[in-house]
Structure formats: structure tokens, C-alpha cells
CSV table of C-alpha atoms in Angstrom, one decimal:
chain,number,residue,atom,x,y,z
A,1,ASP,CA,62.1,52.8,41.0
A,2,VAL,CA,61.6,48.9,42.3
A,3,LYS,CA,64.5,47.2,40.5
A,4,VAL,CA,64.6,43.6,39.8
A,5,THR,CA,67.7,41.7,38.0
A,6,GLN,CA,68.6,38.7,36.9
A,7,SER,CA,71.8,37.0,36.7
A,8,SER,CA,71.5,36.6,33.0
A,9,ARG,CA,69.7,38.0,29.8
A,10,TYR,CA,70.6,34.3,27.9
A,11,LEU,CA,71.9,31.2,28.6
A,12,VAL,CA,72.4,28.2,26.7
A,13,LYS,CA,72.9,24.7,28.5
A,14,ARG,CA,72.9,21.1,27.7
A,15,THR,CA,70.7,18.5,28.4
A,16,GLY,CA,71.4,16.9,31.9
A,17,GLU,CA,72.9,19.7,33.4
A,18,LYS,CA,72.4,21.7,36.6
A,19,VAL,CA,71.3,25.1,36.0
A,20,PHE,CA,71.0,28.0,38.4
A,21,LEU,CA,69.4,31.5,37.6
A,22,GLU,CA,69.1,34.1,39.8
A,23,CYS,CA,67.3,36.7,40.5
A,24,VAL,CA,67.7,39.8,43.3
A,25,GLN,CA,64.9,42.5,44.0
A,26,ASP,CA,66.0,45.6,45.9
A,27,MET,CA,63.2,46.9,47.7
A,28,ASP,CA,62.6,45.0,50.4
A,29,HIS,CA,59.5,43.0,49.2
A,30,GLU,CA,58.2,40.3,50.8
A,31,ASN,CA,57.0,37.9,48.0
A,32,MET,CA,58.7,36.9,44.8
A,33,PHE,CA,57.8,34.4,42.1
A,34,TRP,CA,59.5,32.4,39.3
A,35,TYR,CA,57.8,32.1,35.9
A,36,ARG,CA,57.9,30.9,32.4
A,37,GLN,CA,56.5,32.9,29.5
A,38,ASP,CA,56.0,30.4,26.1
A,39,PRO,CA,54.2,31.5,23.5
A,40,GLY,CA,50.5,30.8,23.5
A,41,LEU,CA,50.6,29.7,27.3
A,42,GLY,CA,51.3,32.9,28.6
A,43,LEU,CA,52.9,33.4,32.1
A,44,ARG,CA,53.1,30.2,34.3
A,45,LEU,CA,54.3,30.0,38.2
A,46,ILE,CA,56.9,28.0,39.1
A,47,TYR,CA,57.3,28.5,42.5
A,48,PHE,CA,57.1,31.5,44.7
A,49,SER,CA,58.0,33.0,47.8
A,50,TYR,CA,56.1,34.6,50.9
A,51,ASP,CA,59.4,35.0,53.2
A,52,VAL,CA,62.7,34.0,53.6
A,53,LYS,CA,63.9,30.0,53.0
A,54,MET,CA,59.6,29.7,52.7
A,55,LYS,CA,58.1,28.7,49.2
A,56,GLU,CA,55.4,27.2,47.7
A,57,LYS,CA,54.5,25.1,44.8
A,58,GLY,CA,53.4,27.3,41.4
A,59,ASP,CA,51.5,25.4,38.7
A,60,ILE,CA,54.5,24.1,36.9
A,61,PRO,CA,56.8,22.8,39.7
A,62,GLU,CA,58.1,19.5,38.2
A,63,GLY,CA,61.8,19.6,37.4
A,64,TYR,CA,62.2,22.7,39.3
A,65,SER,CA,63.4,23.9,42.9
A,66,VAL,CA,63.8,27.2,44.8
A,67,SER,CA,66.4,28.6,47.1
A,68,ARG,CA,65.7,31.9,49.2
A,69,GLU,CA,68.5,32.4,51.6
A,70,LYS,CA,68.1,36.4,52.0
A,71,LYS,CA,65.1,38.1,51.4
A,72,GLU,CA,66.5,39.9,48.3
A,73,ARG,CA,67.7,37.0,46.7
A,74,PHE,CA,65.3,34.0,44.7
A,75,SER,CA,66.6,31.6,43.3
A,76,LEU,CA,65.1,28.9,40.3
A,77,ILE,CA,67.5,25.3,39.7
A,78,LEU,CA,67.0,23.2,37.1
A,79,GLU,CA,68.3,19.8,38.6
A,80,SER,CA,68.6,18.5,35.6
A,81,ALA,CA,67.9,20.2,32.1
A,82,SER,CA,65.7,18.8,29.5
A,83,THR,CA,64.9,20.7,26.3
A,84,ASN,CA,61.3,20.8,27.2
A,85,GLN,CA,63.1,23.7,29.8
A,86,THR,CA,64.2,25.6,26.9
A,87,SER,CA,61.9,29.0,27.8
A,88,MET,CA,61.6,32.4,29.2
A,89,TYR,CA,62.2,32.6,32.5
A,90,LEU,CA,60.8,35.9,34.7
A,91,CYS,CA,60.9,36.5,38.0
A,92,ALA,CA,59.2,39.1,40.1
A,93,SER,CA,58.5,40.6,43.2
A,94,SER,CA,55.6,42.0,45.4
A,95,LEU,CA,55.2,44.3,48.4
A,96,GLY,CA,52.3,41.8,49.6
A,97,GLY,CA,49.5,42.8,51.9
A,98,SER,CA,47.2,44.9,50.3
A,99,ARG,CA,49.4,45.9,47.2
A,100,GLY,CA,49.8,42.1,46.1
A,101,TYR,CA,48.4,42.8,43.2
A,102,GLU,CA,51.1,45.0,41.9
A,103,GLN,CA,54.4,42.5,40.6
A,104,TYR,CA,57.6,43.9,39.7
A,105,PHE,CA,59.2,42.2,37.0
A,106,GLY,CA,62.9,41.4,35.8
A,107,PRO,CA,63.9,41.6,32.4
A,108,GLY,CA,63.8,37.5,32.0
A,109,THR,CA,66.2,35.2,30.5
A,110,ARG,CA,65.7,33.0,27.6
A,111,LEU,CA,67.0,29.6,28.3
A,112,THR,CA,68.2,27.4,25.5
A,113,VAL,CA,68.6,23.4,26.5
A,114,THR,CA,70.4,21.7,23.8
B,1,GLN,CA,39.0,25.4,30.3
B,2,LYS,CA,41.6,27.6,31.5
B,3,GLU,CA,41.0,30.0,34.4
B,4,VAL,CA,41.6,32.7,32.3
B,5,GLU,CA,41.1,33.0,28.3
B,6,GLN,CA,42.9,35.7,26.4
B,7,ASP,CA,43.3,35.5,22.3
B,8,PRO,CA,46.7,36.3,21.8
B,9,GLY,CA,46.1,37.8,18.6
B,10,PRO,CA,48.1,39.3,16.9
B,11,LEU,CA,46.4,42.3,16.4
B,12,SER,CA,47.9,45.2,14.2
B,13,VAL,CA,45.7,48.7,13.7
B,14,PRO,CA,46.5,51.8,12.4
B,15,GLU,CA,47.6,54.8,14.7
B,16,GLY,CA,45.0,56.8,15.9
B,17,ALA,CA,42.2,53.6,16.0
B,18,ILE,CA,40.6,52.9,19.0
B,19,VAL,CA,41.7,49.5,20.3
B,20,SER,CA,39.9,47.4,22.6
B,21,LEU,CA,41.3,44.2,24.1
B,22,ASN,CA,39.4,41.1,26.3
B,23,CYS,CA,39.7,38.7,28.6
B,24,THR,CA,37.1,36.3,30.0
B,25,TYR,CA,37.3,33.9,33.1
B,26,SER,CA,35.5,31.4,34.9
B,27,ASN,CA,36.4,31.7,38.4
B,28,SER,CA,33.5,33.9,40.0
B,29,ALA,CA,35.6,34.6,43.4
B,30,PHE,CA,38.0,37.0,41.2
B,31,GLN,CA,37.6,40.4,42.5
B,32,TYR,CA,41.1,42.4,41.4
B,33,PHE,CA,41.6,42.5,37.7
B,34,MET,CA,45.1,44.1,36.0
B,35,TRP,CA,46.2,44.9,33.1
B,36,TYR,CA,50.0,44.3,32.3
B,37,ARG,CA,52.0,45.8,29.4
B,38,GLN,CA,55.4,44.0,28.3
B,39,TYR,CA,57.6,45.8,25.6
B,40,SER,CA,60.0,43.8,23.5
B,41,ARG,CA,62.7,41.8,25.3
B,42,LYS,CA,60.9,43.1,28.8
B,43,GLY,CA,59.4,42.0,31.7
B,44,PRO,CA,55.8,42.7,31.8
B,45,GLU,CA,54.4,46.4,34.1
B,46,LEU,CA,51.9,46.7,35.6
B,47,LEU,CA,49.0,49.4,33.3
B,48,MET,CA,46.4,49.4,35.2
B,49,TYR,CA,44.4,47.9,38.3
B,50,THR,CA,40.4,47.4,39.1
B,51,TYR,CA,38.2,46.2,41.8
B,52,SER,CA,34.9,44.4,41.2
B,53,SER,CA,32.9,45.8,38.5
B,54,GLY,CA,32.9,48.8,36.9
B,55,ASN,CA,35.2,51.3,34.9
B,56,LYS,CA,38.4,52.6,35.1
B,57,GLU,CA,39.9,55.7,33.5
B,58,ASP,CA,43.5,56.4,32.9
B,59,GLY,CA,45.0,59.0,30.4
B,60,ARG,CA,44.0,57.1,27.4
B,61,PHE,CA,43.6,53.7,28.8
B,62,THR,CA,40.4,52.4,30.3
B,63,ALA,CA,39.7,49.3,32.1
B,64,GLN,CA,36.2,47.8,32.4
B,65,VAL,CA,35.3,45.1,34.4
B,66,ASP,CA,31.7,43.0,34.1
B,67,LYS,CA,31.3,40.5,36.6
B,68,SER,CA,28.3,39.6,35.5
B,69,SER,CA,29.3,38.3,32.4
B,70,LYS,CA,32.8,37.2,33.7
B,71,TYR,CA,34.6,39.9,31.1
B,72,ILE,CA,37.4,42.1,31.3
B,73,SER,CA,38.3,44.8,28.6
B,74,LEU,CA,41.0,46.9,27.9
B,75,PHE,CA,40.4,50.1,25.8
B,76,ILE,CA,43.6,52.2,24.3
B,77,ARG,CA,42.0,55.5,22.8
B,78,ASP,CA,44.1,57.4,20.0
B,79,SER,CA,46.8,54.4,19.7
B,80,GLN,CA,50.3,55.2,19.1
B,81,PRO,CA,53.0,53.6,17.9
B,82,SER,CA,54.1,53.7,21.4
B,83,ASP,CA,51.4,51.3,23.0
B,84,SER,CA,52.7,48.5,20.6
B,85,ALA,CA,53.8,45.8,23.3
B,86,THR,CA,51.9,42.5,24.3
B,87,TYR,CA,49.1,42.8,26.9
B,88,LEU,CA,47.8,40.7,29.6
B,89,CYS,CA,45.1,40.5,31.7
B,90,ALA,CA,45.7,39.0,35.3
B,91,MET,CA,43.3,38.4,37.9
B,92,SER,CA,43.1,37.8,41.9
B,93,GLY,CA,40.4,36.4,44.2
B,94,ASN,CA,41.3,38.9,47.2
B,95,GLN,CA,43.8,42.3,47.9
B,96,GLY,CA,46.7,40.6,49.5
B,97,ALA,CA,46.8,37.6,46.9
B,98,GLN,CA,50.5,36.3,46.7
B,99,LYS,CA,49.5,34.3,43.3
B,100,LEU,CA,47.9,36.2,40.1
B,101,VAL,CA,46.1,34.0,37.1
B,102,PHE,CA,47.4,35.9,34.2
B,103,GLY,CA,45.9,35.4,30.4
B,104,GLN,CA,47.9,34.3,27.4
B,105,GLY,CA,48.6,37.7,26.0
B,106,THR,CA,47.5,40.0,23.4
B,107,ARG,CA,50.3,41.3,21.2
B,108,LEU,CA,49.3,44.4,19.6
B,109,THR,CA,50.9,46.8,17.0
B,110,ILE,CA,50.2,50.0,16.2
B,111,ASN,CA,51.3,51.2,12.7
B,112,PRO,CA,52.2,54.5,12.1
């Protein structure tokens, strides 16, 4: 079974702190994604990566950056956390190619910024 | 206007009922249509996938796509309490698409 793990289930940070969210997948997938999920807004794509050191902006990249130094690991960085970044953050991976539609998600990190 | 619209509910039905979940979309380039299911405190998981128009059946679940109306549906027959979850539709323009466009998700509760 594909497994996508996220470093924390719950995280509480203060405004202005630098926050790192880590994601690891164990199936050698090319693509990795970071989403945030908010009530009434659904899943919104922040960034995705289709290869090591490659990244592309999603729909809401402002205030975030990412890093992918190894194929299995994709990090989301909040440079200076703000209260409007309080949300559920979901990481996903996919094989790409003809199976690009099948994304595997981690359990999520609920981040609260106070 | 969002590319994909989905009624967030919540939707509450008795056990055994037929459930209909729907999404509409505006982008005529979409050809691949997915339904993901998300249980509480878990990440979404792929439930069904359909290419272009038509129906696809998997056990108690049927996915239906009407490209002429830009409308997709998921039907659940003989609904069970274990079907209680949030259901998200997702779409893409090609099979190898890296990016999916998700609906807002519909929260469904099946009451015993």
C-alpha cells in the first residue's frame, strides 16, 4: 500500500514564526502536492512538484514556499505564519503518466496560528 | 465562478436510502472525472474514476458523467452508516494531468 506520512497531526504556532511541514511518500512517486482544506472552500492547491528540485505554483502560493531535495520528501514552509494560514494541510503524491488522476493523500496536519 | 461547483451539504439520509451526489463544472476541456471519499480525520482516497461521458459501476456505487450538461453524479445504493464521509469530486483535462480541480466536498451522514 502507498503510504504518505506527514510530520505532525496537530501544530500550534505563533504569528510570525517560520513553520515547516514535512511529507514523505514511500512509493517512488514522481509528483507531490500540498493542499490546504478549509470549510466551504474545499481543497486548494498551494504548490506541487513533478521531480526533485522542481516545483510549480498552484492556485494559492502566496505566503508559502516548498522544497524537494529528495524524491520521497516534500516540505511546505510558511516563512512568517499568519492567522489566515490556520487550516488543514494535506500532502499528496501520484505516480504521474497515465495514473496522474490517482492521488494518495496523507492524514493531514491541522495548523493553528495564534 | 468556480471551475467546479459542489453543494457542501450537509446531507443526512436514513440507512438503505439511495444517495445522489452531484457536481457541475464550467471547463469543457475536462475529460477525467473522479470521486474521492474522505473520512473524518483522514486524507481523501480515490473512490471512482471515469473517462469522458457515461456510467461506471462498482458495487453499490455508480458514477455518471454528462458532458453535454457539464454535470457529474455519484449514486450510492443501499447506503450504510460506513458510507458517512465527505465526498469530493475532482476533474482534469488529460489522463496524465498533474493537477486536479476539486469541488468543495459534500458532507454525507447515513443514519442507522
